[in-house]
Amino acid sequence: DDGWSSSDAQVVCRQLGFGTSGTAIHRFPTSASSSVSIWLDNVSCSGSESRLIDCFHRGIGIHDCQHIEDAGVTCGGSLPRLPIRLVGGNRAGEGRVEILYRNSWATVCDDEWDNTDATVVCKQLGFSSFGSAVGSAGFGQGTGTILLDGVGCSSSQSNIFDCRHNGFKYHDCSHSEDAGVRCSSSVGYPIRLVNGRSYSEGRVELYINGRWGTVCDDGWSFYDARVVCRQLGFGSSG
C-alpha cells in the first residue's frame, strides 16, 4: 500500500465495473497468505486510467513490502446489471453472449468459459437452470469491445456480473475466442423487445413452448413496464 491513494482506488473500481467512486484502504485487515505474490508497489494513478496495470508502478513483482501492507478499496454503488443477449444461434436460447456496454454490444472471451458460466447466463436470461458453454466463436465472431475475460461463476450465482472476471475490457483475446451458450430449455419464459427505435424500447414478446408471442395491453401499466425493464437488465425505470 505504499503511496496507495483514492485515485488508485478509483481506477480499480472502474476496472471492476463499479464506476469511478472508490476509497483507498491501507493495510487491508485480512492479509493474503505468504504464498500469494505481491505484484505491484508504489502504484500511482492519475485517476483517468481504465486498468490498474496502466498506472505508474515500480515494475511487476518489484517491491519492498509484506502482506501486512496489502492495499484494498471500497467501491461506491453496486455491481452493474447490464442487459445481455444471445446472437447468432438457430433458436432462442443459444448464441454468442453479448453485453450492452455504453450503448454498444460487447462480447465475452472464452478463456476459462465453462458450463457453470453458461448456466448463469441462461438463468439470467430466464431459461432453465442448465447451459452448455460454446467457445472459439462457435456462433460467429462479434465486433467491437471484448468486455469480459477470465469469467469464473459458481453454481449459486444468477447474474454474470456477480461472477469473478478480470475486469471490464481487461483481456488478451480476439473475437475468434467469443463465448457462447446453449440453454437446455425455456421454462423460465425469456422476454425480448422488438421493433423499437433503440435497444431499450419495443414490443414485448415472451418465448413459450418454442415460439415467440406478444402481450395484450389490457391493463398494461407503468408498473408492468418496470418489471419488464428490470428483467431485461435496464433497471427499474420503464
Short mmCIF file of C-alpha atoms in Angstrom, two decimals:
data_model
loop_
_atom_site.label_atom_id
_atom_site.label_comp_id
_atom_site.label_asym_id
_atom_site.label_seq_id
_atom_site.Cartn_x
_atom_site.Cartn_y
_atom_site.Cartn_z
CA ASP A 1 0.00 0.00 0.00
CA ASP A 2 3.00 2.37 -0.39
CA GLY A 3 1.54 5.53 -1.93
CA TRP A 4 -1.90 3.91 -2.27
CA SER A 5 -4.47 6.67 -2.81
CA SER A 6 -8.06 7.43 -3.75
CA SER A 7 -7.01 7.89 -7.38
CA ASP A 8 -5.64 4.34 -7.40
CA ALA A 9 -8.84 3.06 -5.78
CA GLN A 10 -10.96 4.82 -8.41
CA VAL A 11 -9.13 3.01 -11.20
CA VAL A 12 -9.64 -0.36 -9.50
CA CYS A 13 -13.37 0.32 -9.03
CA ARG A 14 -13.77 1.47 -12.63
CA GLN A 15 -11.98 -1.62 -13.93
CA LEU A 16 -14.32 -3.85 -11.91
CA GLY A 17 -17.41 -2.07 -13.25
CA PHE A 18 -18.43 -0.05 -10.17
CA GLY A 19 -17.96 3.37 -11.73
CA THR A 20 -15.40 5.91 -10.51
CA SER A 21 -16.19 6.16 -6.80
CA GLY A 22 -13.56 4.41 -4.68
CA THR A 23 -11.90 4.77 -1.31
CA ALA A 24 -8.38 3.52 -0.62
CA ILE A 25 -7.81 1.14 2.30
CA HIS A 26 -4.30 0.81 3.74
CA ARG A 27 -3.17 -2.39 5.44
CA PHE A 28 -6.28 -4.32 4.43
CA PRO A 29 -7.49 -6.18 7.55
CA THR A 30 -7.32 -9.66 6.02
CA SER A 31 -3.80 -10.19 4.74
CA ALA A 32 -3.10 -12.62 1.92
CA SER A 33 -1.25 -15.87 2.53
CA SER A 34 2.54 -15.70 2.33
CA SER A 35 2.29 -17.96 -0.75
CA VAL A 36 0.45 -15.20 -2.68
CA SER A 37 2.67 -12.93 -4.77
CA ILE A 38 2.90 -9.19 -4.29
CA TRP A 39 2.82 -7.92 -7.87
CA LEU A 40 2.70 -4.12 -7.57
CA ASP A 41 4.21 -1.48 -5.31
CA ASN A 42 4.27 2.33 -5.33
CA VAL A 43 1.25 2.45 -7.62
CA SER A 44 0.41 5.98 -8.70
CA CYS A 45 -2.66 6.53 -10.89
CA SER A 46 -3.91 9.83 -12.26
CA GLY A 47 -7.45 8.52 -11.92
CA SER A 48 -8.16 8.55 -15.66
CA GLU A 49 -6.70 5.11 -16.41
CA SER A 50 -9.05 2.23 -17.19
CA ARG A 51 -6.76 -0.50 -15.80
CA LEU A 52 -4.59 -0.61 -12.69
CA ILE A 53 -1.69 -2.07 -14.66
CA ASP A 54 -1.63 1.10 -16.80
CA CYS A 55 -0.77 3.25 -13.78
CA PHE A 56 2.79 4.07 -12.78
CA HIS A 57 4.40 1.40 -10.58
CA ARG A 58 7.87 0.07 -9.82
CA GLY A 59 7.51 -2.89 -12.14
CA ILE A 60 5.69 -6.19 -11.89
CA GLY A 61 6.99 -8.17 -8.92
CA ILE A 62 9.33 -5.40 -7.70
CA HIS A 63 8.53 -4.33 -4.13
CA ASP A 64 9.81 -3.96 -0.57
CA CYS A 65 6.58 -4.95 1.16
CA GLN A 66 4.98 -7.65 3.28
CA HIS A 67 1.35 -8.75 3.14
CA ILE A 68 0.59 -6.67 6.21
CA GLU A 69 0.79 -3.76 3.74
CA ASP A 70 -1.76 -5.19 1.26
CA ALA A 71 -3.87 -2.48 -0.37
CA GLY A 72 -7.65 -2.57 -0.54
CA VAL A 73 -10.56 -0.49 -1.79
CA THR A 74 -14.17 0.24 -1.00
CA CYS A 75 -16.15 0.94 -4.17
CA GLY A 76 -19.28 3.06 -4.21
CA GLY A 77 -22.54 1.87 -5.71
CA SER A 78 -23.27 -1.71 -6.68
CA LEU A 79 -22.21 -4.08 -9.39
CA PRO A 80 -23.76 -3.24 -12.77
CA ARG A 81 -26.70 -5.15 -14.15
CA LEU A 82 -26.17 -4.60 -17.85
CA PRO A 83 -28.52 -6.11 -20.44
CA ILE A 84 -27.30 -9.28 -22.14
CA ARG A 85 -28.46 -11.14 -25.27
CA LEU A 86 -27.66 -14.19 -27.38
CA VAL A 87 -26.78 -13.64 -31.06
CA GLY A 88 -26.17 -15.95 -34.00
CA GLY A 89 -27.99 -19.06 -32.77
CA ASN A 90 -30.53 -21.10 -34.70
CA ARG A 91 -33.12 -20.88 -31.93
CA ALA A 92 -33.97 -18.91 -28.84
CA GLY A 93 -31.69 -19.94 -26.02
CA GLU A 94 -28.42 -20.26 -27.92
CA GLY A 95 -25.92 -17.87 -29.39
CA ARG A 96 -22.93 -15.65 -28.79
CA VAL A 97 -23.12 -13.85 -25.44
CA GLU A 98 -23.25 -10.09 -25.83
CA ILE A 99 -23.49 -7.39 -23.15
CA LEU A 100 -24.77 -3.86 -23.68
CA TYR A 101 -21.95 -1.59 -22.52
CA ARG A 102 -22.02 2.18 -23.10
CA ASN A 103 -24.63 1.91 -25.87
CA SER A 104 -22.77 -0.78 -27.83
CA TRP A 105 -22.95 -4.57 -27.71
CA ALA A 106 -19.75 -6.19 -26.42
CA THR A 107 -18.62 -9.82 -26.27
CA VAL A 108 -17.14 -12.20 -23.69
CA CYS A 109 -13.85 -14.07 -24.17
CA ASP A 110 -13.91 -17.86 -23.82
CA ASP A 111 -10.84 -18.13 -21.56
CA GLU A 112 -11.97 -20.34 -18.63
CA TRP A 113 -15.54 -20.33 -20.08
CA ASP A 114 -17.38 -23.43 -18.90
CA ASN A 115 -20.83 -24.91 -18.34
CA THR A 116 -21.22 -23.21 -14.95
CA ASP A 117 -20.69 -19.80 -16.57
CA ALA A 118 -23.11 -20.73 -19.36
CA THR A 119 -25.71 -21.84 -16.81
CA VAL A 120 -25.54 -18.47 -15.05
CA VAL A 121 -26.14 -16.68 -18.37
CA CYS A 122 -29.10 -18.97 -19.13
CA LYS A 123 -30.65 -18.33 -15.72
CA GLN A 124 -30.10 -14.60 -16.11
CA LEU A 125 -31.96 -14.65 -19.45
CA GLY A 126 -34.86 -16.60 -17.98
CA PHE A 127 -34.08 -20.01 -19.41
CA SER A 128 -33.75 -23.23 -17.43
CA SER A 129 -31.01 -23.81 -14.92
CA PHE A 130 -28.59 -25.61 -17.25
CA GLY A 131 -26.43 -24.26 -20.03
CA SER A 132 -23.63 -25.63 -22.21
CA ALA A 133 -20.58 -23.50 -22.92
CA VAL A 134 -19.59 -22.83 -26.53
CA GLY A 135 -16.16 -21.36 -27.25
CA SER A 136 -13.99 -20.37 -30.22
CA ALA A 137 -16.68 -18.10 -31.70
CA GLY A 138 -18.95 -21.08 -32.27
CA PHE A 139 -21.81 -18.71 -33.11
CA GLY A 140 -19.70 -16.39 -35.22
CA GLN A 141 -17.38 -13.54 -34.31
CA GLY A 142 -18.69 -10.36 -32.75
CA THR A 143 -17.31 -6.88 -33.29
CA GLY A 144 -16.19 -4.01 -31.10
CA THR A 145 -15.37 -4.30 -27.41
CA ILE A 146 -14.45 -7.53 -25.64
CA LEU A 147 -15.83 -6.69 -22.21
CA LEU A 148 -15.12 -9.73 -20.01
CA ASP A 149 -12.37 -12.33 -19.80
CA GLY A 150 -11.49 -14.98 -17.24
CA VAL A 151 -15.11 -15.35 -16.13
CA GLY A 152 -15.50 -17.79 -13.25
CA CYS A 153 -19.00 -18.36 -11.88
CA SER A 154 -20.26 -20.60 -9.12
CA SER A 155 -23.48 -22.59 -9.29
CA SER A 156 -25.14 -20.30 -6.74
CA GLN A 157 -24.92 -17.17 -8.88
CA SER A 158 -27.69 -15.91 -11.15
CA ASN A 159 -26.03 -12.91 -12.82
CA ILE A 160 -22.78 -12.91 -14.78
CA PHE A 161 -21.72 -9.66 -13.11
CA ASP A 162 -21.64 -11.43 -9.75
CA CYS A 163 -19.00 -13.82 -11.12
CA ARG A 164 -15.26 -13.40 -10.92
CA HIS A 165 -13.67 -11.84 -14.02
CA ASN A 166 -10.56 -9.89 -14.97
CA GLY A 167 -12.30 -6.52 -15.02
CA PHE A 168 -14.08 -4.63 -17.77
CA LYS A 169 -12.13 -4.61 -21.07
CA TYR A 170 -9.12 -6.31 -19.46
CA HIS A 171 -8.34 -9.28 -21.73
CA ASP A 172 -5.80 -10.93 -24.03
CA CYS A 173 -8.34 -12.16 -26.60
CA SER A 174 -9.57 -11.67 -30.13
CA HIS A 175 -13.09 -12.16 -31.43
CA SER A 176 -12.12 -15.65 -32.58
CA GLU A 177 -12.50 -16.51 -28.87
CA ASP A 178 -16.00 -15.10 -28.40
CA ALA A 179 -18.02 -17.15 -25.90
CA GLY A 180 -21.50 -18.53 -26.45
CA VAL A 181 -24.06 -20.71 -24.71
CA ARG A 182 -26.74 -23.29 -25.40
CA CYS A 183 -29.56 -23.23 -22.85
CA SER A 184 -31.36 -26.54 -22.37
CA SER A 185 -34.95 -25.24 -22.39
CA SER A 186 -37.07 -22.16 -21.86
CA VAL A 187 -39.20 -22.97 -18.83
CA GLY A 188 -38.36 -19.56 -17.41
CA TYR A 189 -40.14 -17.72 -20.28
CA PRO A 190 -37.48 -15.33 -21.65
CA ILE A 191 -38.61 -11.93 -22.92
CA ARG A 192 -37.37 -9.54 -25.58
CA LEU A 193 -38.15 -6.15 -27.11
CA VAL A 194 -38.83 -5.98 -30.86
CA ASN A 195 -39.04 -3.16 -33.46
CA GLY A 196 -38.21 -0.28 -31.16
CA ARG A 197 -36.26 2.81 -32.13
CA SER A 198 -33.47 1.77 -29.74
CA TYR A 199 -32.32 -1.32 -27.85
CA SER A 200 -34.31 -0.26 -24.77
CA GLU A 201 -37.80 0.01 -26.28
CA GLY A 202 -40.08 -2.15 -28.35
CA ARG A 203 -42.94 -4.59 -28.45
CA VAL A 204 -42.77 -7.06 -25.54
CA GLU A 205 -42.52 -10.70 -26.59
CA LEU A 206 -42.24 -13.89 -24.50
CA TYR A 207 -40.83 -17.26 -25.58
CA ILE A 208 -43.22 -20.06 -24.60
CA ASN A 209 -43.46 -23.61 -25.98
CA GLY A 210 -40.84 -22.93 -28.62
CA ARG A 211 -42.47 -19.79 -30.03
CA TRP A 212 -42.24 -16.02 -29.51
CA GLY A 213 -45.58 -14.35 -28.73
CA THR A 214 -46.89 -10.95 -27.67
CA VAL A 215 -48.66 -9.48 -24.61
CA CYS A 216 -52.08 -7.83 -24.83
CA ASP A 217 -52.20 -4.26 -23.49
CA ASP A 218 -55.41 -4.65 -21.43
CA GLY A 219 -54.49 -3.18 -18.05
CA TRP A 220 -50.88 -2.61 -19.16
CA SER A 221 -49.32 -0.08 -16.82
CA PHE A 222 -46.20 1.73 -15.74
CA TYR A 223 -45.60 -0.94 -13.11
CA ASP A 224 -45.77 -3.74 -15.70
CA ALA A 225 -43.22 -1.89 -17.85
CA ARG A 226 -40.88 -1.52 -14.88
CA VAL A 227 -40.90 -5.29 -14.32
CA VAL A 228 -40.04 -5.91 -17.98
CA CYS A 229 -37.19 -3.39 -17.92
CA ARG A 230 -35.82 -4.85 -14.69
CA GLN A 231 -35.95 -8.39 -16.10
CA LEU A 232 -34.04 -7.26 -19.21
CA GLY A 233 -31.33 -5.63 -17.11
CA PHE A 234 -32.23 -1.97 -17.65
CA GLY A 235 -33.04 -1.22 -14.02
CA SER A 236 -36.47 -0.37 -12.64
CA SER A 237 -37.28 2.68 -14.78
CA GLY A 238 -39.80 1.97 -17.54
#
